[in-house]
Structures are given as structure tokens and as C-alpha cells.
PDB file of C-alpha atoms in Angstrom:
ATOM      1  CA  THR A  98     -24.701  30.264  41.653  1.00 53.00           C
ATOM      2  CA  MET A  99     -25.012  26.437  42.030  1.00 62.00           C
ATOM      3  CA  GLY A 100     -28.002  26.304  39.666  1.00 71.00           C
ATOM      4  CA  THR A 101     -25.992  27.210  36.585  1.00 79.00           C
ATOM      5  CA  ILE A 102     -23.279  25.377  34.721  1.00 78.00           C
ATOM      6  CA  GLU A 103     -20.814  28.165  35.465  1.00 78.00           C
ATOM      7  CA  GLY A 104     -21.646  27.923  39.174  1.00 79.00           C
ATOM      8  CA  ILE A 105     -21.145  24.169  39.209  1.00 79.00           C
ATOM      9  CA  ALA A 106     -17.858  24.519  37.294  1.00 78.00           C
ATOM     10  CA  ALA A 107     -16.645  27.203  39.697  1.00 79.00           C
ATOM     11  CA  HIS A 108     -17.590  25.028  42.670  1.00 78.00           C
ATOM     12  CA  LEU A 109     -15.727  22.033  41.227  1.00 77.00           C
ATOM     13  CA  ASP A 110     -12.681  24.156  40.359  1.00 78.00           C
ATOM     14  CA  ALA A 111     -12.581  25.534  43.907  1.00 79.00           C
ATOM     15  CA  LYS A 112     -12.925  22.037  45.366  1.00 77.00           C
ATOM     16  CA  THR A 113     -10.318  20.357  43.153  1.00 75.00           C
ATOM     17  CA  GLY A 114      -8.052  23.275  42.343  1.00 70.00           C
ATOM     18  CA  GLU A 115      -7.781  25.249  39.137  1.00 62.00           C
ATOM     19  CA  PRO A 116      -7.712  23.049  36.030  1.00 59.00           C
ATOM     20  CA  ASP A 117      -4.422  23.028  34.145  1.00 58.00           C
ATOM     21  CA  LEU A 118      -5.631  22.988  30.547  1.00 59.00           C
ATOM     22  CA  GLU A 119      -2.123  22.734  29.052  1.00 55.00           C
ATOM     23  CA  LYS A 120      -1.287  19.690  31.179  1.00 53.00           C
ATOM     24  CA  ALA A 121      -4.614  18.060  30.248  1.00 53.00           C
ATOM     25  CA  ALA A 122      -3.927  18.695  26.545  1.00 50.00           C
ATOM     26  CA  VAL A 123      -0.474  17.078  26.795  1.00 47.00           C
ATOM     27  CA  GLN A 124      -1.899  14.043  28.618  1.00 47.00           C
ATOM     28  CA  THR A 125      -4.631  13.691  26.005  1.00 46.00           C
ATOM     29  CA  ALA A 126      -2.094  13.906  23.168  1.00 45.00           C
ATOM     30  CA  GLU A 127      -0.015  11.120  24.769  1.00 45.00           C
ATOM     31  CA  ILE A 128      -2.894   8.636  24.711  1.00 43.00           C
ATOM     32  CA  SER A 129      -2.321   6.083  21.997  1.00 44.00           C
ATOM     33  CA  ILE A 130      -5.134   4.135  20.442  1.00 43.00           C
ATOM     34  CA  ASP A 131      -4.311   0.477  20.087  1.00 46.00           C
ATOM     35  CA  PHE A 132      -6.185  -0.712  17.032  1.00 45.00           C
ATOM     36  CA  GLU A 133      -7.210  -4.319  17.538  1.00 50.00           C
ATOM     37  CA  ASP A 134      -7.072  -5.390  13.915  1.00 50.00           C
ATOM     38  CA  GLY A 135      -6.869  -2.139  12.008  1.00 50.00           C
ATOM     39  CA  PRO A 136      -4.029  -0.899   9.916  1.00 51.00           C
ATOM     40  CA  ALA A 137      -1.019   0.585  11.675  1.00 50.00           C
ATOM     41  CA  ASP A 138      -1.541   4.023  10.145  1.00 50.00           C
ATOM     42  CA  GLY A 139      -4.918   4.398  11.916  1.00 57.00           C
ATOM     43  CA  VAL A 140      -7.010   4.556   8.761  1.00 58.00           C
ATOM     44  CA  PRO A 141     -10.581   3.557   9.609  1.00 65.00           C
ATOM     45  CA  LEU A 142     -11.678   0.119   8.551  1.00 72.00           C
ATOM     46  CA  SER A 143     -14.164  -0.009   5.693  1.00 77.00           C
ATOM     47  CA  SER A 144     -17.774  -1.014   6.192  1.00 75.00           C
ATOM     48  CA  THR A 145     -17.745  -2.607   2.738  1.00 80.00           C
ATOM     49  CA  ARG A 146     -15.146  -5.277   3.485  1.00 80.00           C
ATOM     50  CA  PRO A 147     -16.565  -8.686   2.549  1.00 83.00           C
ATOM     51  CA  VAL A 148     -16.145 -10.039   6.086  1.00 81.00           C
ATOM     52  CA  VAL A 149     -18.011  -7.066   7.557  1.00 82.00           C
ATOM     53  CA  LEU A 150     -20.835  -7.420   5.047  1.00 84.00           C
ATOM     54  CA  LEU A 151     -21.085 -11.143   5.734  1.00 85.00           C
ATOM     55  CA  VAL A 152     -21.248 -10.651   9.497  1.00 81.00           C
ATOM     56  CA  GLN A 153     -23.881  -7.938   9.124  1.00 82.00           C
ATOM     57  CA  ALA A 154     -25.982 -10.197   6.883  1.00 86.00           C
ATOM     58  CA  LEU A 155     -25.970 -13.103   9.353  1.00 83.00           C
ATOM     59  CA  PRO A 156     -28.910 -11.931  11.508  1.00 82.00           C
ATOM     60  CA  PHE A 157     -31.137 -11.443   8.488  1.00 84.00           C
ATOM     61  CA  PHE A 158     -30.154 -14.445   6.384  1.00 89.00           C
ATOM     62  CA  VAL A 159     -29.221 -17.016   9.039  1.00 85.00           C
ATOM     63  CA  VAL A 160     -30.400 -16.244  12.579  1.00 84.00           C
ATOM     64  CA  GLN A 161     -33.981 -15.158  11.852  1.00 88.00           C
ATOM     65  CA  PRO A 162     -34.711 -18.064   9.468  1.00 91.00           C
ATOM     66  CA  LEU A 163     -33.226 -20.549  11.948  1.00 91.00           C
ATOM     67  CA  LEU A 164     -35.407 -19.182  14.734  1.00 90.00           C
ATOM     68  CA  ARG A 165     -38.477 -19.419  12.512  1.00 92.00           C
ATOM     69  CA  VAL A 166     -37.653 -23.006  11.491  1.00 94.00           C
ATOM     70  CA  ALA A 167     -37.060 -23.948  15.149  1.00 92.00           C
ATOM     71  CA  GLN A 168     -40.418 -22.450  16.079  1.00 93.00           C
ATOM     72  CA  TRP A 169     -42.244 -24.439  13.389  1.00 94.00           C
ATOM     73  CA  LEU A 170     -40.447 -27.678  14.261  1.00 94.00           C
ATOM     74  CA  LEU A 171     -41.304 -27.165  17.910  1.00 94.00           C
ATOM     75  CA  PHE A 172     -44.940 -26.503  17.015  1.00 94.00           C
ATOM     76  CA  ILE A 173     -45.136 -29.649  14.856  1.00 94.00           C
ATOM     77  CA  ASN A 174     -43.606 -31.788  17.618  1.00 94.00           C
ATOM     78  CA  ILE A 175     -45.924 -30.384  20.286  1.00 93.00           C
ATOM     79  CA  PHE A 176     -48.943 -30.768  18.005  1.00 93.00           C
ATOM     80  CA  ILE A 177     -48.095 -34.397  17.214  1.00 92.00           C
ATOM     81  CA  TYR A 178     -47.467 -35.135  20.902  1.00 92.00           C
ATOM     82  CA  CYS A 179     -50.761 -33.508  21.990  1.00 91.00           C
ATOM     83  CA  SER A 180     -52.616 -35.303  19.177  1.00 91.00           C
ATOM     84  CA  SER A 181     -51.273 -38.653  20.294  1.00 91.00           C
ATOM     85  CA  LEU A 182     -52.298 -37.940  23.901  1.00 89.00           C
ATOM     86  CA  SER A 183     -55.831 -36.871  23.037  1.00 85.00           C
ATOM     87  CA  GLY A 184     -56.362 -39.290  20.161  1.00 84.00           C
ATOM     88  CA  SER A 185     -57.699 -36.585  17.827  1.00 82.00           C
ATOM     89  CA  ARG A 186     -56.480 -33.650  15.799  1.00 80.00           C
ATOM     90  CA  SER A 187     -59.106 -31.120  16.764  1.00 86.00           C
ATOM     91  CA  ALA A 188     -58.936 -27.348  16.845  1.00 89.00           C
ATOM     92  CA  ALA A 189     -58.447 -27.478  20.623  1.00 90.00           C
ATOM     93  CA  VAL A 190     -55.265 -29.532  20.198  1.00 91.00           C
ATOM     94  CA  PHE A 191     -54.086 -27.028  17.580  1.00 91.00           C
ATOM     95  CA  VAL A 192     -54.698 -24.080  19.928  1.00 92.00           C
ATOM     96  CA  VAL A 193     -52.982 -25.853  22.839  1.00 92.00           C
ATOM     97  CA  ALA A 194     -49.970 -26.548  20.595  1.00 93.00           C
ATOM     98  CA  LEU A 195     -49.873 -22.886  19.506  1.00 94.00           C
ATOM     99  CA  PHE A 196     -49.907 -21.615  23.089  1.00 94.00           C
ATOM    100  CA  ALA A 197     -47.348 -24.194  24.219  1.00 94.00           C
ATOM    101  CA  THR A 198     -45.036 -23.280  21.343  1.00 94.00           C
ATOM    102  CA  SER A 199     -45.384 -19.576  22.082  1.00 93.00           C
ATOM    103  CA  PHE A 200     -44.680 -20.157  25.765  1.00 94.00           C
ATOM    104  CA  VAL A 201     -41.613 -22.317  25.150  1.00 93.00           C
ATOM    105  CA  MET A 202     -40.176 -19.935  22.545  1.00 92.00           C
ATOM    106  CA  ASN A 203     -40.721 -16.869  24.741  1.00 92.00           C
ATOM    107  CA  VAL A 204     -39.145 -18.566  27.749  1.00 93.00           C
ATOM    108  CA  MET A 205     -36.213 -20.164  25.947  1.00 91.00           C
ATOM    109  CA  ARG A 206     -35.268 -17.370  23.519  1.00 89.00           C
ATOM    110  CA  PRO A 207     -33.708 -15.070  26.174  1.00 90.00           C
ATOM    111  CA  PHE A 208     -31.567 -17.932  27.480  1.00 93.00           C
ATOM    112  CA  LEU A 209     -30.525 -18.761  23.921  1.00 89.00           C
ATOM    113  CA  PHE A 210     -29.484 -15.159  23.282  1.00 88.00           C
ATOM    114  CA  ILE A 211     -27.619 -14.916  26.598  1.00 90.00           C
ATOM    115  CA  ALA A 212     -25.668 -18.068  25.706  1.00 91.00           C
ATOM    116  CA  ALA A 213     -24.977 -16.644  22.225  1.00 87.00           C
ATOM    117  CA  LYS A 214     -23.677 -13.406  23.770  1.00 89.00           C
ATOM    118  CA  TRP A 215     -21.219 -15.319  25.958  1.00 89.00           C
ATOM    119  CA  CYS A 216     -20.085 -17.431  23.000  1.00 88.00           C
ATOM    120  CA  ILE A 217     -19.681 -14.482  20.616  1.00 85.00           C
ATOM    121  CA  VAL A 218     -18.330 -11.714  22.865  1.00 85.00           C
ATOM    122  CA  GLY A 219     -17.554 -13.232  26.247  1.00 84.00           C
ATOM    123  CA  ARG A 220     -16.894 -10.622  28.914  1.00 84.00           C
ATOM    124  CA  TYR A 221     -16.838  -7.046  27.663  1.00 81.00           C
ATOM    125  CA  VAL A 222     -13.426  -5.420  28.008  1.00 83.00           C
ATOM    126  CA  GLU A 223     -13.271  -1.672  28.404  1.00 84.00           C
ATOM    127  CA  GLY A 224     -11.272   0.025  25.708  1.00 82.00           C
ATOM    128  CA  ARG A 225     -11.311   1.832  22.407  1.00 83.00           C
ATOM    129  CA  TYR A 226     -11.912  -0.347  19.381  1.00 81.00           C
ATOM    130  CA  PRO A 227     -12.061   0.578  15.710  1.00 80.00           C
ATOM    131  CA  ILE A 228     -15.464   0.695  14.150  1.00 79.00           C
ATOM    132  CA  PHE A 229     -15.983  -2.341  11.888  1.00 79.00           C
ATOM    133  CA  GLY A 230     -13.139  -4.155  13.656  1.00 81.00           C
ATOM    134  CA  THR A 231     -13.716  -7.673  14.978  1.00 81.00           C
ATOM    135  CA  TYR A 232     -14.656  -6.552  18.509  1.00 83.00           C
ATOM    136  CA  TYR A 233     -17.136  -3.997  17.180  1.00 82.00           C
ATOM    137  CA  LEU A 234     -18.671  -6.579  14.843  1.00 83.00           C
ATOM    138  CA  ARG A 235     -19.074  -9.082  17.689  1.00 85.00           C
ATOM    139  CA  TRP A 236     -20.733  -6.358  19.806  1.00 84.00           C
ATOM    140  CA  TRP A 237     -22.958  -5.405  16.867  1.00 83.00           C
ATOM    141  CA  MET A 238     -23.971  -9.026  16.267  1.00 82.00           C
ATOM    142  CA  VAL A 239     -24.986  -9.492  19.914  1.00 83.00           C
ATOM    143  CA  ASN A 240     -27.057  -6.275  19.855  1.00 81.00           C
ATOM    144  CA  GLN A 241     -29.050  -7.407  16.851  1.00 75.00           C
TER     145      GLN A 241
END
């Protein structure tokens, strides 16, 4: 009865009325997909377009190296600052600089990525977008 899919479907049909499958098919056929930047004939966009490949290479070749360089520069600055405060360059200063760098990077990185999301995508807009179109690529970049 209500524990099966057929029972749930029967209950919903009784509550909302019998489904008109022909009317639903006509309404579905009338839906038009507005391709954001795809061709007018609806042919899917290629994943091997140079722009798509460039955008997909950005996280690996640009973002990750920049984050690593920022981490090292931050560590060097903190280490130099701690060394000047203590007057020595001991292992304790090195460990303090490591922990401070780790803390700052782990606290600041989420805020950096949130700001990047708002700059790249902005507010998400519900809709259907072609795969490998500009909106999809912006979404993909933010999810990397």
C-alpha cells in the first residue's frame, strides 16, 4: 500500500488527479533550451576547444603554484619577523613560523576562495546551460 512505489504513486494520483501523460509530453516538447554561447543548431560544445582547455589547465598551472608561492613568501616573512623579535634564528623560531604560516593559510584560504567564487561566478542563476559553455566553465573553475 503506502510502503511501495506503486502505493505512493496511486496515493499521489488520487490526491492530485490522474496524470495526463499526453499533456505532459506536449509541455515538455515545447520547452526550448536557450544555449548561452553554443551554436544555434544545438550541437554540443567541444571539450577540446582551446579556451576550454586553457580554463581547465588554470587550476593546475596557475592557481596551485600561486598558492604555494604565497605560502612560502608568508613563511619567509613570518620567519624573518620572528627572528628579528627574538634576535636568533633557532629551531624554535622556525617551528613558530611554520605553525603561524599554517594557521594563517588555513584561516585565509576559505575567504580567498569565497571571494574568487563571487568574482568568477557571482550569484548562481537557475537554468540549463551547455556543457563546456562559459557558465559551466566558471562553475567548474569554482569547484576545483
